[in-house]
Amino acid sequence: MLLITGGNGQLGTELSKRLPNAIRTDVDDLDITRESLVADFVKKYNIDTIVNCAAYTAVDKAEDNIELATKINVDGPANLAKTGAKIVHISTDYVFDGTAHKPYSPDSTKDEINPISVYGKTKFAGEVKVLRYAINSVIIRTAWLYSPYGNNFVKTMRKLGSEKESINVVADQIGTPTYAGDLADAIVKILPQINLKNRGIYHFTNMGVCSWYDFAHEIMDLSGLQCRVNPIKTTEYPTRAKRPYYSVLDKSDIINTFGVEIPHWKDSLKKCILELEKQK
């Protein structure tokens, strides 16, 4: 039996559409920070595979809620990994400091791990726990996740674009958006292939590179909104937590190992906006 934790989030929702027979839980169904509850749940439902989408993702709030972020991002994954089930654990580009000028490799001997926020530090600590306790484990780092569900940058920009004549968006943070549906497709393809030989860390975002400004501009264009997007520097939009300036991820390992196909971010954004238009 397959368990999807964090099942009500963007990725959990997309996965559940593709894996309708999986058990989908959120915090009200299963508190992953409680080891005995996790062990009992896995035993009761005969869980042999877990996709852990549960996380504390409020990047700025994490700076002041270190204990809670640690419980959810470190202790939770450790508890899931200790059950002996195969596990796909979702992590983040925030494990890097953003000072590179080429895509980050998942191989730490090539690109150093150096998180600059509480969120990034707790997510990296969670990766370490998963690799320590789960024999068959695949960690997938992703970035800039969006979908037709929940709260995300695409939906925020569309809302602002329909209300305002112009908005300011940071243009000096560079990365790649990730459509949750594409990541869900990749996970579905990876699940039957997990074994001892290919355990480890992989990267997945859509293809291509952009800034948040570029992303916002494309959202307005594809949505038919007349809102003007003005590029600004990060220093003009201060936040509680530091963000990596550059967090493009090298995806060659996940492509070569699992045969995953990855669309360009602009193509996937079109798909998402079409879906959002249908929901109106």
Coordinates of C-alpha atoms in Angstrom, one line a residue:
M1 CA 0.0 0.0 0.0
L2 CA 1.2 3.5 -0.9
L3 CA 1.0 6.4 1.6
I4 CA 1.0 10.1 0.5
T5 CA 1.7 12.4 3.4
G6 CA 0.9 16.1 3.1
G7 CA -1.8 14.9 0.8
N8 CA -3.9 18.1 0.7
G9 CA -1.0 20.2 -0.6
Q10 CA -0.2 21.1 -4.2
L11 CA 1.9 18.0 -4.9
G12 CA -0.1 15.7 -2.7
T13 CA -3.3 16.6 -4.6
E14 CA -1.6 16.0 -8.0
L15 CA -0.3 12.7 -6.9
S16 CA -3.6 11.6 -5.6
K17 CA -5.2 12.2 -9.0
R18 CA -2.6 9.9 -10.5
L19 CA -2.6 7.3 -7.7
P20 CA -6.2 7.1 -6.6
N21 CA -5.7 3.9 -4.6
A22 CA -3.1 5.4 -2.4
I23 CA -3.9 6.5 1.2
R24 CA -3.7 10.3 1.4
T25 CA -3.1 11.9 4.8
D26 CA -2.7 15.4 6.1
V27 CA -1.8 16.5 9.7
D28 CA -5.4 15.8 11.0
D29 CA -5.1 12.2 9.8
L30 CA -1.5 11.5 10.7
D31 CA 0.9 13.7 12.7
I32 CA 4.3 12.6 11.2
T33 CA 6.1 14.3 14.1
R34 CA 5.0 11.5 16.5
E35 CA 7.1 8.4 15.9
S36 CA 4.8 5.9 17.6
L37 CA 1.7 7.1 15.6
V38 CA 3.6 6.8 12.4
A39 CA 4.9 3.3 13.2
D40 CA 1.3 2.2 14.2
F41 CA -0.2 3.7 11.1
V42 CA 2.2 2.1 8.7
K43 CA 1.7 -1.3 10.4
K44 CA -2.1 -1.0 10.5
Y45 CA -2.4 -0.2 6.8
N46 CA 0.4 -2.4 5.6
I47 CA 2.3 0.6 4.0
D48 CA 5.3 -0.4 1.9
T49 CA 5.9 2.9 0.1
I50 CA 5.7 6.5 1.3
V51 CA 5.8 9.7 -0.7
N52 CA 6.4 12.4 1.8
C53 CA 5.0 15.8 0.6
A54 CA 4.5 17.1 4.2
A55 CA 6.7 20.0 5.1
Y56 CA 6.8 23.3 7.0
T57 CA 7.1 25.6 3.9
A58 CA 6.4 29.1 5.4
V59 CA 10.0 30.3 4.7
D60 CA 9.8 33.6 6.6
K61 CA 7.8 32.3 9.5
A62 CA 10.3 29.5 10.0
E63 CA 12.9 32.0 11.1
D64 CA 10.8 32.6 14.3
N65 CA 9.3 29.1 14.5
I66 CA 12.4 27.0 14.5
E67 CA 11.1 24.3 16.8
L68 CA 8.0 23.6 14.7
A69 CA 9.9 23.8 11.4
T70 CA 12.4 21.3 12.9
K71 CA 9.6 18.9 14.1
I72 CA 7.9 18.8 10.7
N73 CA 11.0 19.0 8.4
V74 CA 13.4 16.9 10.4
D75 CA 11.7 14.7 12.9
G76 CA 8.7 13.9 10.6
P77 CA 10.9 12.5 7.7
A78 CA 13.0 10.6 10.2
N79 CA 9.9 8.9 11.7
L80 CA 8.7 8.0 8.2
A81 CA 12.1 6.7 7.2
K82 CA 12.4 4.5 10.3
T83 CA 9.3 2.5 9.3
G84 CA 11.3 0.5 6.8
A85 CA 9.1 1.5 3.9
K86 CA 10.4 2.7 0.6
I87 CA 10.3 6.5 0.6
V88 CA 10.3 9.3 -1.8
H89 CA 11.0 12.5 0.1
I90 CA 10.5 16.0 -1.3
S91 CA 13.2 18.6 -0.5
T92 CA 14.2 22.0 -1.8
D93 CA 16.6 24.2 -3.7
Y94 CA 17.0 26.2 -0.4
V95 CA 19.7 23.8 0.7
F96 CA 22.0 25.9 -1.4
D97 CA 23.2 29.4 -0.7
G98 CA 22.6 30.7 -4.3
T99 CA 26.1 31.9 -5.0
A100 CA 26.7 29.5 -7.9
H101 CA 26.6 30.5 -11.6
K102 CA 25.8 27.1 -13.1
P103 CA 23.1 24.6 -12.2
Y104 CA 23.5 22.9 -8.9
S105 CA 24.4 19.2 -8.9
P106 CA 22.8 16.8 -6.4
D107 CA 26.3 15.5 -5.7
S108 CA 27.6 17.4 -2.6
T109 CA 31.2 16.8 -3.7
K110 CA 30.5 19.0 -6.7
D111 CA 28.3 21.6 -5.1
E112 CA 28.4 22.4 -1.4
I113 CA 25.3 22.3 0.7
N114 CA 25.0 25.7 2.5
P115 CA 21.5 26.7 3.5
I116 CA 21.0 30.4 4.5
S117 CA 17.6 30.1 6.1
V118 CA 16.0 28.1 8.9
Y119 CA 13.7 26.5 6.2
G120 CA 16.7 25.4 4.2
K121 CA 18.6 24.2 7.2
T122 CA 15.7 22.1 8.4
K123 CA 15.0 20.6 5.0
F124 CA 18.7 19.6 4.6
A125 CA 18.6 18.0 8.1
G126 CA 15.5 16.1 7.0
E127 CA 17.4 14.7 3.9
V128 CA 20.2 13.5 6.2
K129 CA 17.7 11.6 8.4
V130 CA 15.9 10.0 5.4
L131 CA 19.2 8.7 3.9
R132 CA 20.3 7.5 7.4
Y133 CA 17.2 5.5 8.2
A134 CA 15.6 4.4 4.9
I135 CA 17.4 1.7 3.0
N136 CA 15.4 2.4 -0.2
S137 CA 15.1 6.2 -0.4
V138 CA 14.9 8.8 -3.1
I139 CA 15.1 12.4 -2.2
I140 CA 13.9 14.9 -4.9
R141 CA 14.8 18.5 -4.5
T142 CA 12.5 20.9 -6.3
A143 CA 11.8 24.6 -6.5
W144 CA 9.2 27.3 -7.2
L145 CA 6.3 24.8 -7.0
Y146 CA 2.9 25.9 -8.4
S147 CA -0.4 24.2 -9.4
P148 CA -4.1 25.0 -9.8
Y149 CA -4.5 24.1 -6.1
G150 CA -3.6 25.8 -2.9
N151 CA -1.6 29.1 -2.5
N152 CA 1.2 29.7 -4.9
F153 CA 2.9 32.4 -7.0
V154 CA 0.9 31.8 -10.2
K155 CA -2.4 32.2 -8.4
T156 CA -1.2 35.3 -6.5
M157 CA 0.1 37.0 -9.6
R158 CA -3.2 36.3 -11.4
K159 CA -5.2 37.8 -8.5
L160 CA -2.9 40.9 -8.3
G161 CA -3.0 41.2 -12.1
S162 CA -6.7 41.4 -12.1
E163 CA -6.8 44.1 -9.3
K164 CA -3.8 46.4 -10.0
E165 CA -2.4 48.4 -12.9
S166 CA 1.2 47.5 -12.0
I167 CA 3.2 45.4 -9.6
N168 CA 6.8 45.1 -8.6
V169 CA 8.5 41.7 -8.8
V170 CA 12.1 40.7 -7.9
A171 CA 14.3 40.3 -11.0
D172 CA 17.6 39.3 -9.4
Q173 CA 16.6 35.9 -8.0
I174 CA 17.1 33.2 -10.7
G175 CA 15.7 29.7 -10.8
T176 CA 13.1 27.5 -12.5
P177 CA 9.4 27.1 -11.8
T178 CA 8.0 23.6 -11.3
Y179 CA 4.5 22.5 -12.2
A180 CA 3.3 20.1 -9.5
G181 CA 1.6 18.0 -12.1
D182 CA 5.0 17.4 -13.9
L183 CA 6.7 16.5 -10.6
A184 CA 3.8 14.1 -9.8
D185 CA 4.3 12.4 -13.2
A186 CA 8.0 12.0 -12.5
I187 CA 7.3 10.5 -9.1
V188 CA 4.9 8.0 -10.5
K189 CA 7.5 6.9 -13.0
I190 CA 10.2 6.7 -10.3
L191 CA 8.2 4.7 -7.7
P192 CA 8.5 1.2 -9.3
Q193 CA 12.2 1.8 -10.1
I194 CA 13.5 2.5 -6.5
N195 CA 16.2 0.1 -5.4
L196 CA 19.5 0.0 -3.5
K197 CA 21.5 1.0 -6.6
N198 CA 19.7 4.2 -7.4
R199 CA 18.9 5.4 -3.8
G200 CA 20.1 9.0 -3.2
I201 CA 19.4 12.6 -4.1
Y202 CA 18.0 13.9 -7.4
H203 CA 16.8 17.2 -8.7
F204 CA 13.6 18.0 -10.5
T205 CA 12.2 21.3 -11.8
N206 CA 10.9 22.2 -15.2
M207 CA 13.4 23.0 -17.9
G208 CA 14.6 26.5 -18.6
V209 CA 15.7 29.4 -16.4
C210 CA 14.0 32.6 -15.4
S211 CA 13.7 35.2 -12.7
W212 CA 10.6 35.8 -10.6
Y213 CA 10.1 38.9 -12.8
D214 CA 10.2 36.8 -16.0
F215 CA 7.8 34.3 -14.4
A216 CA 5.3 37.0 -13.4
H217 CA 5.5 38.6 -16.9
E218 CA 4.7 35.3 -18.6
I219 CA 1.8 34.7 -16.1
M220 CA 0.3 38.1 -17.0
D221 CA 0.7 37.5 -20.8
L222 CA -0.8 34.0 -20.8
S223 CA -3.6 35.1 -18.5
G224 CA -4.5 38.0 -20.8
L225 CA -4.0 40.5 -18.0
Q226 CA -2.9 44.1 -18.7
C227 CA -1.1 44.6 -15.4
R228 CA 2.4 46.0 -15.9
V229 CA 5.2 44.1 -14.1
N230 CA 8.1 46.2 -12.9
P231 CA 11.5 44.6 -12.2
I232 CA 13.0 45.4 -8.8
K233 CA 16.1 44.2 -6.7
T234 CA 15.8 41.9 -3.8
T235 CA 17.1 44.7 -1.6
E236 CA 13.9 46.7 -2.5
Y237 CA 11.7 43.8 -1.2
P238 CA 13.2 42.8 2.1
T239 CA 12.0 39.5 3.7
R240 CA 12.6 37.8 7.1
A241 CA 14.5 34.9 5.6
K242 CA 17.3 35.1 3.0
R243 CA 16.6 33.6 -0.4
P244 CA 19.3 32.1 -2.7
Y245 CA 19.9 34.5 -5.6
Y246 CA 20.6 31.6 -8.0
S247 CA 19.0 28.1 -7.5
V248 CA 18.9 26.5 -10.9
L249 CA 19.0 22.7 -10.4
D250 CA 20.9 20.2 -12.6
K251 CA 18.4 17.5 -13.6
S252 CA 20.6 15.2 -15.7
D253 CA 20.8 12.5 -13.0
I254 CA 17.0 12.1 -12.7
I255 CA 16.6 12.0 -16.5
N256 CA 19.4 9.4 -17.0
T257 CA 18.6 7.2 -14.0
F258 CA 14.8 7.0 -14.3
G259 CA 14.0 8.0 -17.9
V260 CA 12.0 11.0 -16.7
E261 CA 10.9 13.5 -19.4
I262 CA 10.8 17.1 -18.3
P263 CA 8.8 19.9 -20.1
H264 CA 9.9 23.5 -20.4
W265 CA 8.5 25.8 -17.7
K266 CA 6.6 28.0 -20.2
D267 CA 4.8 25.0 -21.7
S268 CA 3.8 23.7 -18.3
L269 CA 2.7 27.2 -17.2
K270 CA 0.3 27.3 -20.2
K271 CA -1.2 24.0 -19.0
C272 CA -1.7 25.3 -15.5
I273 CA -3.3 28.5 -16.6
L274 CA -5.7 26.6 -18.9
E275 CA -6.7 24.5 -15.9
L276 CA -7.2 27.7 -13.8
E277 CA -9.4 29.2 -16.5
K278 CA -11.6 26.1 -16.5
Q279 CA -12.1 26.4 -12.8
K280 CA -13.5 29.9 -13.0

